[in-house]
PDB file of N, CA and C in Angstrom:
ATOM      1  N   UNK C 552     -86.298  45.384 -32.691  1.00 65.00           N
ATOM      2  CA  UNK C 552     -87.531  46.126 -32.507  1.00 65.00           C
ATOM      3  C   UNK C 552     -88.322  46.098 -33.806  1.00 65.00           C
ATOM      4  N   UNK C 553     -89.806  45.843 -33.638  1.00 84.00           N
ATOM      5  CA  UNK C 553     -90.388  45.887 -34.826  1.00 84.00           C
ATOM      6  C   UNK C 553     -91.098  47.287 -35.146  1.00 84.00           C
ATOM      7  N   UNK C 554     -91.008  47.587 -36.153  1.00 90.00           N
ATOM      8  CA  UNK C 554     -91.594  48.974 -36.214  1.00 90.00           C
ATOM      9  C   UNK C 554     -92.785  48.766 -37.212  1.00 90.00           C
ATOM     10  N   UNK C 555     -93.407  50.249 -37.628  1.00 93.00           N
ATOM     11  CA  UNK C 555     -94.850  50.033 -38.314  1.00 93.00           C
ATOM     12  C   UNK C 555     -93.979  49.590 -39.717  1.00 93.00           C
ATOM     13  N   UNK C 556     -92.887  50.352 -40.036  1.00 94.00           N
ATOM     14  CA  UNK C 556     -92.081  50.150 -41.509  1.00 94.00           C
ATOM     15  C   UNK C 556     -91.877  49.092 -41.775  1.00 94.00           C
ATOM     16  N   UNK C 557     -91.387  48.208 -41.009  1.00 93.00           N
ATOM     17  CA  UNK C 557     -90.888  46.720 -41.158  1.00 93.00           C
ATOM     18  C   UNK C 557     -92.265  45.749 -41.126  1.00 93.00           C
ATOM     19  N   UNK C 558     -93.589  46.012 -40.561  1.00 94.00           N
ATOM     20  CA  UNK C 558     -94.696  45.526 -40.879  1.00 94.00           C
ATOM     21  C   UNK C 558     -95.364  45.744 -41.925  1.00 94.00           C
ATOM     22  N   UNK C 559     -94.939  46.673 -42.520  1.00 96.00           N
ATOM     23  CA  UNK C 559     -95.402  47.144 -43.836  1.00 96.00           C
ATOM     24  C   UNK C 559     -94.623  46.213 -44.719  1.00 96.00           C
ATOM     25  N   UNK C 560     -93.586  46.293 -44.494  1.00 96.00           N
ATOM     26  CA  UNK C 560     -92.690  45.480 -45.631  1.00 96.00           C
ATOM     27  C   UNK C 560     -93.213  44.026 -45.944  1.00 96.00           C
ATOM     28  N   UNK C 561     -93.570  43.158 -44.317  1.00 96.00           N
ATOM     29  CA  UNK C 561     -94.009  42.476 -44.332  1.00 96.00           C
ATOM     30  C   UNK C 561     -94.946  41.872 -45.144  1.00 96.00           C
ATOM     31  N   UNK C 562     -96.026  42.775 -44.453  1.00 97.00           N
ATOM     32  CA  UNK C 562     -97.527  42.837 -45.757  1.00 97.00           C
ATOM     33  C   UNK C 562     -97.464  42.985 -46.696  1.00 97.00           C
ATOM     34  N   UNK C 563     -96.255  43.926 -47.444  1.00 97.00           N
ATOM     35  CA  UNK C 563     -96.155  44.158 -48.808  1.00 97.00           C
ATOM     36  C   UNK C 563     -95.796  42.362 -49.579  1.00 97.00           C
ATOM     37  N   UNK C 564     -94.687  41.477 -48.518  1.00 97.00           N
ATOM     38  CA  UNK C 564     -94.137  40.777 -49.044  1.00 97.00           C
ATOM     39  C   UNK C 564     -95.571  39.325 -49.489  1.00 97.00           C
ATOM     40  N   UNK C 565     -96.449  39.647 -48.390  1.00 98.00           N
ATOM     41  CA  UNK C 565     -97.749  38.760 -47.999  1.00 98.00           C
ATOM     42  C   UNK C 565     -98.823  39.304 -49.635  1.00 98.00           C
ATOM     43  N   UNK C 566     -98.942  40.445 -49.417  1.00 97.00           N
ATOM     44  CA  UNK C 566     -99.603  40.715 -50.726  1.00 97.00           C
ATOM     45  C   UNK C 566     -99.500  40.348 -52.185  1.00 97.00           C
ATOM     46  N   UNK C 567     -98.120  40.480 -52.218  1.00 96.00           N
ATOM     47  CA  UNK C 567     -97.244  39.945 -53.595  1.00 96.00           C
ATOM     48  C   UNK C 567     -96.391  40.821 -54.055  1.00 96.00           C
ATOM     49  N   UNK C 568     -96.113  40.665 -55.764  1.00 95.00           N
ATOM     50  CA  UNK C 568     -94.936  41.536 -56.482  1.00 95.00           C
ATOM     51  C   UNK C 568     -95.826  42.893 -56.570  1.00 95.00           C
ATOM     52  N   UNK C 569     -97.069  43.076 -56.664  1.00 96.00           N
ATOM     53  CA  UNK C 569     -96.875  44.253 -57.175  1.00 96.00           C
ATOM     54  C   UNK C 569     -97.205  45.214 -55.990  1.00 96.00           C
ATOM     55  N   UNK C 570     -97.227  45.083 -54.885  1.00 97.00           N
ATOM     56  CA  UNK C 570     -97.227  45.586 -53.941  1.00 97.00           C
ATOM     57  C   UNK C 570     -95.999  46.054 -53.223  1.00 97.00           C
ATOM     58  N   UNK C 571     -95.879  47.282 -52.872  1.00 97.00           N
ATOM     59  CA  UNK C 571     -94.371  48.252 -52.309  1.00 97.00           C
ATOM     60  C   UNK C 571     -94.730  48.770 -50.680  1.00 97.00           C
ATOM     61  N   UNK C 572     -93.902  48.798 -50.597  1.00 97.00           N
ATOM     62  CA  UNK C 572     -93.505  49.182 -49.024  1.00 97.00           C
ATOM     63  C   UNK C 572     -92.568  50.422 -48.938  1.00 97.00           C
ATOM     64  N   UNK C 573     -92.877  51.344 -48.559  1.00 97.00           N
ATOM     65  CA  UNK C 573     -91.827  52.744 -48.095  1.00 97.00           C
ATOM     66  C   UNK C 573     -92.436  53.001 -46.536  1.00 97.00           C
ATOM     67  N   UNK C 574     -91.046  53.214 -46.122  1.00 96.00           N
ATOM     68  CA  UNK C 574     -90.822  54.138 -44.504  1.00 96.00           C
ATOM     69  C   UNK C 574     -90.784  55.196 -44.137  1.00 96.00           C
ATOM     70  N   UNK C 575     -91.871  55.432 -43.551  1.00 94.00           N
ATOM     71  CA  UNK C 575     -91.798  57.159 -43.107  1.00 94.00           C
ATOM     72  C   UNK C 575     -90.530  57.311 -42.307  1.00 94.00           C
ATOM     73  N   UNK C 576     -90.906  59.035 -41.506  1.00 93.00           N
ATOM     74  CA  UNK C 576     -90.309  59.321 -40.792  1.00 93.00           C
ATOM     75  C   UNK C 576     -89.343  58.388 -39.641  1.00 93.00           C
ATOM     76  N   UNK C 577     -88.202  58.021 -39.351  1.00 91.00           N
ATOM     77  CA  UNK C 577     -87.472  57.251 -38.233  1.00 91.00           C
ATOM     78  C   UNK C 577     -88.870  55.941 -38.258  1.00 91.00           C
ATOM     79  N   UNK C 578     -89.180  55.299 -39.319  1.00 91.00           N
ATOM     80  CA  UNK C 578     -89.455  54.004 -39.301  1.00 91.00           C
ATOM     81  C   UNK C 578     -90.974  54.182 -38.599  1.00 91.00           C
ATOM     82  N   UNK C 579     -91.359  55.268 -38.246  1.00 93.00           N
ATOM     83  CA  UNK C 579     -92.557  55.330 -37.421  1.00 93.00           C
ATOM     84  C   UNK C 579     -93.921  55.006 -37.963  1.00 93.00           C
ATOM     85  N   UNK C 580     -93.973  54.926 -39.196  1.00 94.00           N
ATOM     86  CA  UNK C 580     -95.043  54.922 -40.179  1.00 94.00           C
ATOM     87  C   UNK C 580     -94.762  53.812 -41.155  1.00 94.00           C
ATOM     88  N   UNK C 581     -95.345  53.304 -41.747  1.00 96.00           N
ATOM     89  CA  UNK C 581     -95.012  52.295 -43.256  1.00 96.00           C
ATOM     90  C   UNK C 581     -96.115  52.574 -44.038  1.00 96.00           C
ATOM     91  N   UNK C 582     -95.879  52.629 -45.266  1.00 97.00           N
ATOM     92  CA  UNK C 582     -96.939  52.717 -46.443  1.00 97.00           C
ATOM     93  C   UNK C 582     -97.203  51.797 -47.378  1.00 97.00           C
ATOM     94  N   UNK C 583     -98.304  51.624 -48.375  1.00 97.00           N
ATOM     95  CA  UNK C 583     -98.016  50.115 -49.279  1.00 97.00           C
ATOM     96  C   UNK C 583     -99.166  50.773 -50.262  1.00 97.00           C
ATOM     97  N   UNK C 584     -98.717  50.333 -51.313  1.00 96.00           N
ATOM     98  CA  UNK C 584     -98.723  50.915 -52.882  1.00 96.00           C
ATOM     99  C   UNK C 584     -98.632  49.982 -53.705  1.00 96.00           C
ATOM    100  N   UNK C 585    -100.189  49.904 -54.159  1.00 95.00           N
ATOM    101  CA  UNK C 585    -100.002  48.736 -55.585  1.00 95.00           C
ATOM    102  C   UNK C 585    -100.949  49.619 -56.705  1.00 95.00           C
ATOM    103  N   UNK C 586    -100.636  49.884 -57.898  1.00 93.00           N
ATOM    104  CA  UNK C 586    -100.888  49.562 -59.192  1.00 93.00           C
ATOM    105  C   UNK C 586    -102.203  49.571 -59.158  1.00 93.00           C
ATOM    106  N   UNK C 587    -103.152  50.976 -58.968  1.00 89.00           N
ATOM    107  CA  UNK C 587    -105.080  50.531 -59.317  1.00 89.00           C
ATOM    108  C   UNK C 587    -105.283  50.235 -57.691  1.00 89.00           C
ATOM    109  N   UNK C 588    -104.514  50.570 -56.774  1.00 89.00           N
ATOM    110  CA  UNK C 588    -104.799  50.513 -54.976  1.00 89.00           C
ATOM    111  C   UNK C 588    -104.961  51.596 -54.319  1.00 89.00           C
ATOM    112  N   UNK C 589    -105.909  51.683 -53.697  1.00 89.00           N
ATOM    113  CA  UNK C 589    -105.769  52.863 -52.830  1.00 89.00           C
ATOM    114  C   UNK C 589    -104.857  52.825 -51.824  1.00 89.00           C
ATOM    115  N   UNK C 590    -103.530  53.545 -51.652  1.00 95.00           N
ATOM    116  CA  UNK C 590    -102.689  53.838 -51.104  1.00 95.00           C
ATOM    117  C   UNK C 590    -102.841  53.435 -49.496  1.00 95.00           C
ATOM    118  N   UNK C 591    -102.280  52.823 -48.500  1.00 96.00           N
ATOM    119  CA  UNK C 591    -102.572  52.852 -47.243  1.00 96.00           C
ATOM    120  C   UNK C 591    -101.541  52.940 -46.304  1.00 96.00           C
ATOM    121  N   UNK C 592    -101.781  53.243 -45.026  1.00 96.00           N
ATOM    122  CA  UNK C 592    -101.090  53.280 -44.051  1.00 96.00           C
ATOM    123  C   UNK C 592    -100.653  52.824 -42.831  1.00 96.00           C
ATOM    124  N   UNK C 593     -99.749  52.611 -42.114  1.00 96.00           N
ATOM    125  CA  UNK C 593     -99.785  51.850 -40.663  1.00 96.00           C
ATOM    126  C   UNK C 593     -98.845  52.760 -39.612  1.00 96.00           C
ATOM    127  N   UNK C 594     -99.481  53.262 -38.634  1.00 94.00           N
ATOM    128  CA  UNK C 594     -98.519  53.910 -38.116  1.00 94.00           C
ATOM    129  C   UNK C 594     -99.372  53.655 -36.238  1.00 94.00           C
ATOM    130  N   UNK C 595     -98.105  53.888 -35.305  1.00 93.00           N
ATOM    131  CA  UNK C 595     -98.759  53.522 -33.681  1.00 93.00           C
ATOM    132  C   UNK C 595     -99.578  54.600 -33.152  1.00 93.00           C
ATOM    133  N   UNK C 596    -101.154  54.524 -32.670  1.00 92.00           N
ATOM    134  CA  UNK C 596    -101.580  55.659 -32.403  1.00 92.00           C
ATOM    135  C   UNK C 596    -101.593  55.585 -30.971  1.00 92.00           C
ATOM    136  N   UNK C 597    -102.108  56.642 -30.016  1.00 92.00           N
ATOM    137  CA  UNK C 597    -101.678  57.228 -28.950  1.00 92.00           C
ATOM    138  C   UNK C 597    -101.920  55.914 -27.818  1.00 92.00           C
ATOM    139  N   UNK C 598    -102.638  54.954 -28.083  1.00 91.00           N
ATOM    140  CA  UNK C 598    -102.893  53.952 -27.311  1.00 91.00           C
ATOM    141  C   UNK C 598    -102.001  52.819 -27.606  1.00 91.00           C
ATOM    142  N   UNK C 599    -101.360  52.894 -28.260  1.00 90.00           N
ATOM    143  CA  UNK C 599    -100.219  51.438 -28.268  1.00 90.00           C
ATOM    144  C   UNK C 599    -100.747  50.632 -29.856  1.00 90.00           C
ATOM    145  N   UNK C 600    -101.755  50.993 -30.476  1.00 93.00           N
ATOM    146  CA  UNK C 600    -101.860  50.166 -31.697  1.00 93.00           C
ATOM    147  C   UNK C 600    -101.799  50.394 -32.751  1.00 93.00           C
ATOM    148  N   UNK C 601    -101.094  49.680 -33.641  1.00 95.00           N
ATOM    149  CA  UNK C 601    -101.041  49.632 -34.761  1.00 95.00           C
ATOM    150  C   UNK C 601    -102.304  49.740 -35.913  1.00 95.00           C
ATOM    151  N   UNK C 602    -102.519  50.867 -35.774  1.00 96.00           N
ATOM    152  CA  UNK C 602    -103.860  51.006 -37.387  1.00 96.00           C
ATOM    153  C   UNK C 602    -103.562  51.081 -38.442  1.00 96.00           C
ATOM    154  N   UNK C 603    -104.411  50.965 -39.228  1.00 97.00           N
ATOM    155  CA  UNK C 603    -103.894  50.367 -41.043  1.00 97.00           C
ATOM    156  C   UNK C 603    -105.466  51.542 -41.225  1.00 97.00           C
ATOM    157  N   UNK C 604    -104.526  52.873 -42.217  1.00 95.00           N
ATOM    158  CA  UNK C 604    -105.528  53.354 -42.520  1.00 95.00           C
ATOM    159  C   UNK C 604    -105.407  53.623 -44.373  1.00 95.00           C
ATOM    160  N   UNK C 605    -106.645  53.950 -44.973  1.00 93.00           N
ATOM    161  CA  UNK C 605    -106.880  54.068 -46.119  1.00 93.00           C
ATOM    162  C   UNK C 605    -106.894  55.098 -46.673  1.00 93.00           C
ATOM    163  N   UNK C 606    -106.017  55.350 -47.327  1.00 85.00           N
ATOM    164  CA  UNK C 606    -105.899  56.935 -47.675  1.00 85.00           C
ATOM    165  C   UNK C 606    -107.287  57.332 -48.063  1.00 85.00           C
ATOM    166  N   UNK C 607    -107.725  57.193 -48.936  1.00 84.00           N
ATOM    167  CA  UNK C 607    -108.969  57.364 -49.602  1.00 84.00           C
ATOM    168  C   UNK C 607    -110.697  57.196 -48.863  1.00 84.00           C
ATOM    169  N   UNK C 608    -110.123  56.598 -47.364  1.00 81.00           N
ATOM    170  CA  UNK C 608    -111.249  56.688 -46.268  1.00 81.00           C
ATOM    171  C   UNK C 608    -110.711  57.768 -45.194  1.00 81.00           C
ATOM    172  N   UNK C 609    -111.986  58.594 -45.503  1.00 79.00           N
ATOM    173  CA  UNK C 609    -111.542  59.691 -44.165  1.00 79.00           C
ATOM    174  C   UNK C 609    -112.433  59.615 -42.973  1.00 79.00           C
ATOM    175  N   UNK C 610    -112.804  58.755 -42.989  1.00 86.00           N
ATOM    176  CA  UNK C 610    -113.729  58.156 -41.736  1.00 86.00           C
ATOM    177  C   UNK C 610    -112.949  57.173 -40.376  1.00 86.00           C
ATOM    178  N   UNK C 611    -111.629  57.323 -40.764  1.00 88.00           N
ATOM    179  CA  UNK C 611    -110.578  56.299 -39.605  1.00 88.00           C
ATOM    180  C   UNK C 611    -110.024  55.697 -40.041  1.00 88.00           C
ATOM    181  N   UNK C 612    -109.416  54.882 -38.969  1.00 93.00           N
ATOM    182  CA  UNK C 612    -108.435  53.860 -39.351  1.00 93.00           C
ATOM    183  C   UNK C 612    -109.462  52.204 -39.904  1.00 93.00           C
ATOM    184  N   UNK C 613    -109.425  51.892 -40.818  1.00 93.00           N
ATOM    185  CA  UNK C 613    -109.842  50.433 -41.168  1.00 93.00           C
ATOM    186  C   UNK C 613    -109.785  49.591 -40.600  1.00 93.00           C
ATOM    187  N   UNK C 614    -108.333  49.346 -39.356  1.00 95.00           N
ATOM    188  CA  UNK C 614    -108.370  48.120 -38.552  1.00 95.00           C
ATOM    189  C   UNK C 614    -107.468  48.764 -37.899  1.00 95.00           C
ATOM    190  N   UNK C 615    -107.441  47.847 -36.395  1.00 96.00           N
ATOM    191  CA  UNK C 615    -106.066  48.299 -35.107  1.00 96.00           C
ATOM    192  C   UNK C 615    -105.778  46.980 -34.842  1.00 96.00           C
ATOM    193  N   UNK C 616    -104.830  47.103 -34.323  1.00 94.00           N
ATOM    194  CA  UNK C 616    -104.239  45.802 -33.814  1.00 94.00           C
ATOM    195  C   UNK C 616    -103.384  45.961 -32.889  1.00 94.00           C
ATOM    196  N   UNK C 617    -103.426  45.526 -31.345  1.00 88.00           N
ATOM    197  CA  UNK C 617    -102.633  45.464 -30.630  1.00 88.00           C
ATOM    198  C   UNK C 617    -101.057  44.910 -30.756  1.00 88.00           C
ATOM    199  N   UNK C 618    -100.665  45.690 -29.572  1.00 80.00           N
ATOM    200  CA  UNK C 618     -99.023  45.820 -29.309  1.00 80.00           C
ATOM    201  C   UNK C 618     -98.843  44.140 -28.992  1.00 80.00           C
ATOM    202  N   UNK C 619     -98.034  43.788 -30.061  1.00 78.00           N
ATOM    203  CA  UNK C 619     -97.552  42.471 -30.110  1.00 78.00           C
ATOM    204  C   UNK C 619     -95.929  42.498 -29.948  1.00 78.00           C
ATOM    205  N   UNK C 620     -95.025  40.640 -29.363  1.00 79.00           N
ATOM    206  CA  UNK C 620     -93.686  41.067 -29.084  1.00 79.00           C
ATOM    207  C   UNK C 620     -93.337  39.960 -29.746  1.00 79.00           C
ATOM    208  N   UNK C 621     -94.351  38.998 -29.346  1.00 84.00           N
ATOM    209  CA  UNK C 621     -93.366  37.543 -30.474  1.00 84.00           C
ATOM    210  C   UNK C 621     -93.440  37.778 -31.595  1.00 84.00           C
ATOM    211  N   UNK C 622     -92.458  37.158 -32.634  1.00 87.00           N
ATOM    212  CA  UNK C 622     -92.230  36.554 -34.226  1.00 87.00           C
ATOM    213  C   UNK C 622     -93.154  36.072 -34.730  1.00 87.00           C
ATOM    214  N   UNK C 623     -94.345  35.189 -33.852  1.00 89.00           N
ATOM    215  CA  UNK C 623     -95.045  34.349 -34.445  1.00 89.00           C
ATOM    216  C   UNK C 623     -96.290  35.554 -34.412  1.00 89.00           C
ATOM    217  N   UNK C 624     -96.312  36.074 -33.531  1.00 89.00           N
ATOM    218  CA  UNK C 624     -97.612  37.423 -33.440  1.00 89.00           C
ATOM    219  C   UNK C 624     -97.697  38.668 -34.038  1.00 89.00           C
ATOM    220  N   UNK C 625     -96.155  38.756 -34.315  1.00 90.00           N
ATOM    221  CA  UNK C 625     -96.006  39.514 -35.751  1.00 90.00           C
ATOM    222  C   UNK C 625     -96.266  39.290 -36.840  1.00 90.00           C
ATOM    223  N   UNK C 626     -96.041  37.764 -37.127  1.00 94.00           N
ATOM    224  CA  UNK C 626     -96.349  37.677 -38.469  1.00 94.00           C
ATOM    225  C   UNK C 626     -97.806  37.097 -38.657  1.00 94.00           C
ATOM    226  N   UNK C 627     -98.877  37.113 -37.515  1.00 95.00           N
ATOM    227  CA  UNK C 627     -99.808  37.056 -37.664  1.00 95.00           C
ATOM    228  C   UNK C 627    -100.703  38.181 -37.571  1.00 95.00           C
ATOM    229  N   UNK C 628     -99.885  39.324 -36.930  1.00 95.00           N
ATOM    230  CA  UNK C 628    -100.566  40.644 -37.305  1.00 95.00           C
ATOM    231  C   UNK C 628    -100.583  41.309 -38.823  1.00 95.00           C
ATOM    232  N   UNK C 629     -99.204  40.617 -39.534  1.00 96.00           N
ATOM    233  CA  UNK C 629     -98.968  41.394 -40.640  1.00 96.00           C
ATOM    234  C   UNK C 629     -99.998  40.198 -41.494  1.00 96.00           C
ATOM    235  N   UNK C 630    -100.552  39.024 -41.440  1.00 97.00           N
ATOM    236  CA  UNK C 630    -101.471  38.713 -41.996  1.00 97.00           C
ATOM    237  C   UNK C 630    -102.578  39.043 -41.839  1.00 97.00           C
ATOM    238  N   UNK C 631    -102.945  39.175 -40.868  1.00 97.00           N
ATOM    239  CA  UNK C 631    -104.421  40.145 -40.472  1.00 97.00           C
ATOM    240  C   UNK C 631    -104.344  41.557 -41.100  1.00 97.00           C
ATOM    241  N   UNK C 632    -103.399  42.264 -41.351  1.00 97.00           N
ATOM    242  CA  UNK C 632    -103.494  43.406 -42.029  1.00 97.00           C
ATOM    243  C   UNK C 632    -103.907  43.353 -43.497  1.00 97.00           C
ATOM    244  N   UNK C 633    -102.821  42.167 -44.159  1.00 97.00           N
ATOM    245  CA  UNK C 633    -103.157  41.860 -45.515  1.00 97.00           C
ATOM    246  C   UNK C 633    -104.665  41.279 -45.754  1.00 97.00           C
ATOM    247  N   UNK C 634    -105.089  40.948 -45.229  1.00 96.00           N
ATOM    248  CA  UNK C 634    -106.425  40.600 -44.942  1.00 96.00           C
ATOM    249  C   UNK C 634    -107.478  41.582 -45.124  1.00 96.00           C
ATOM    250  N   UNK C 635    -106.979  42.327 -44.314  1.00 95.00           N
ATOM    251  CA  UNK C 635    -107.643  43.751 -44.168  1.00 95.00           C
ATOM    252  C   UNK C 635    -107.648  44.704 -45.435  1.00 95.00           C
ATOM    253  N   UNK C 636    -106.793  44.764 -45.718  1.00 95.00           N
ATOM    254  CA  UNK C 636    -106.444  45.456 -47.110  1.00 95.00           C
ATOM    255  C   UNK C 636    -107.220  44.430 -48.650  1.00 95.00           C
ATOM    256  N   UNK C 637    -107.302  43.271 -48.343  1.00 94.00           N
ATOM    257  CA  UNK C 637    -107.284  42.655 -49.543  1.00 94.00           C
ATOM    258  C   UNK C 637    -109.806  43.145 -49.397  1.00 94.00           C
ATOM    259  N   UNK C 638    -109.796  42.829 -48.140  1.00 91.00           N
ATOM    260  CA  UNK C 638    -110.999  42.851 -48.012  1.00 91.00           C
ATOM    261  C   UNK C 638    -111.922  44.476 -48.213  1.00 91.00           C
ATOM    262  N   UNK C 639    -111.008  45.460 -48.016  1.00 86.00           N
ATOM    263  CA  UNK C 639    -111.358  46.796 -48.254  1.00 86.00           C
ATOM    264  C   UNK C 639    -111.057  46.891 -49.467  1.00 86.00           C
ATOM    265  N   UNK C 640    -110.153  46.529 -50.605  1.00 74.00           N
ATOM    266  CA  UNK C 640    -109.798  46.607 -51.748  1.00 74.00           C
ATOM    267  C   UNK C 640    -110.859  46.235 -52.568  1.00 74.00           C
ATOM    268  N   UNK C 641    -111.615  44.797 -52.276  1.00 61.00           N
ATOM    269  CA  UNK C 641    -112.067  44.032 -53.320  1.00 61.00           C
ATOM    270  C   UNK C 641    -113.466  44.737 -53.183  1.00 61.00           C
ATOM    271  N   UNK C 642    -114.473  45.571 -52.740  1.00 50.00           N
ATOM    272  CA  UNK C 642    -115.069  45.938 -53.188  1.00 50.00           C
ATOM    273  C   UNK C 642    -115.050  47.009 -54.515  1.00 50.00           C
ATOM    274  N   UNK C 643    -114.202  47.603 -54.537  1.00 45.00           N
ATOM    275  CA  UNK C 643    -113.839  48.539 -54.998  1.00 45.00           C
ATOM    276  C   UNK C 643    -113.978  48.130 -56.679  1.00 45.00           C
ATOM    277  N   UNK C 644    -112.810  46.406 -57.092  1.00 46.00           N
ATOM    278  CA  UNK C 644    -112.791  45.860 -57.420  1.00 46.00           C
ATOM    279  C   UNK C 644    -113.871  45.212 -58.002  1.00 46.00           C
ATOM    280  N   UNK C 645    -114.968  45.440 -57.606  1.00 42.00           N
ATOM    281  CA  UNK C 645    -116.175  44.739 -58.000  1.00 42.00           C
ATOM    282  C   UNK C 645    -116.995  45.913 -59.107  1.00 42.00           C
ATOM    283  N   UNK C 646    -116.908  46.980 -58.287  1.00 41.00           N
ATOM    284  CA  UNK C 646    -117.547  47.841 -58.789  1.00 41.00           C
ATOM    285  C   UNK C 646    -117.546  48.459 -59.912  1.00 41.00           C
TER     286      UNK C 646
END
């Protein structure tokens, strides 16, 4: 079973070294933490998807992504997340 924790790990591993991965509650949540990052989140909301939210945005989740079952759609969700993160980050980055 894939959980939000183990997609987190994922992304953490997609992002690089200085990026961390911790598991919430029974795996239900994953978090990712880099060094000068705004902290973010992934956890299943009431409709079946996976959102990636930004701590530091209180306006929603940044991205959703549907309930996926293959290996190969996992690890193309956990690139679309890193994606997501790298693209909400780099303004920040600019500024």
């Amino acid at each position: 079973m894939t959980t939000p924790a183990a997609v987190a790990d994922r992304v953490a591993e997609i992002l690089g070294v200085n990026w961390t991965a911790t598991a919430g509650p029974w795996k239900a949540s994953g978090h990712l933490d880099a060094p000068g990052a705004d902290p973010y989140a992934l956890h299943v909301d009431e409709h079946g998807e996976l959102c990636l939210w930004a701590t530091l945005n209180p306006l929603g989740p940044i991205a959703a992504f549907r309930e996926v079952h293959t290996p190969e759609d996992i690890e193309a969700v956990a690139k679309g997340i890193a994606e997501e993160i790298r693209q909400h980050h780099t303004p920040a980055d600019q500024g």
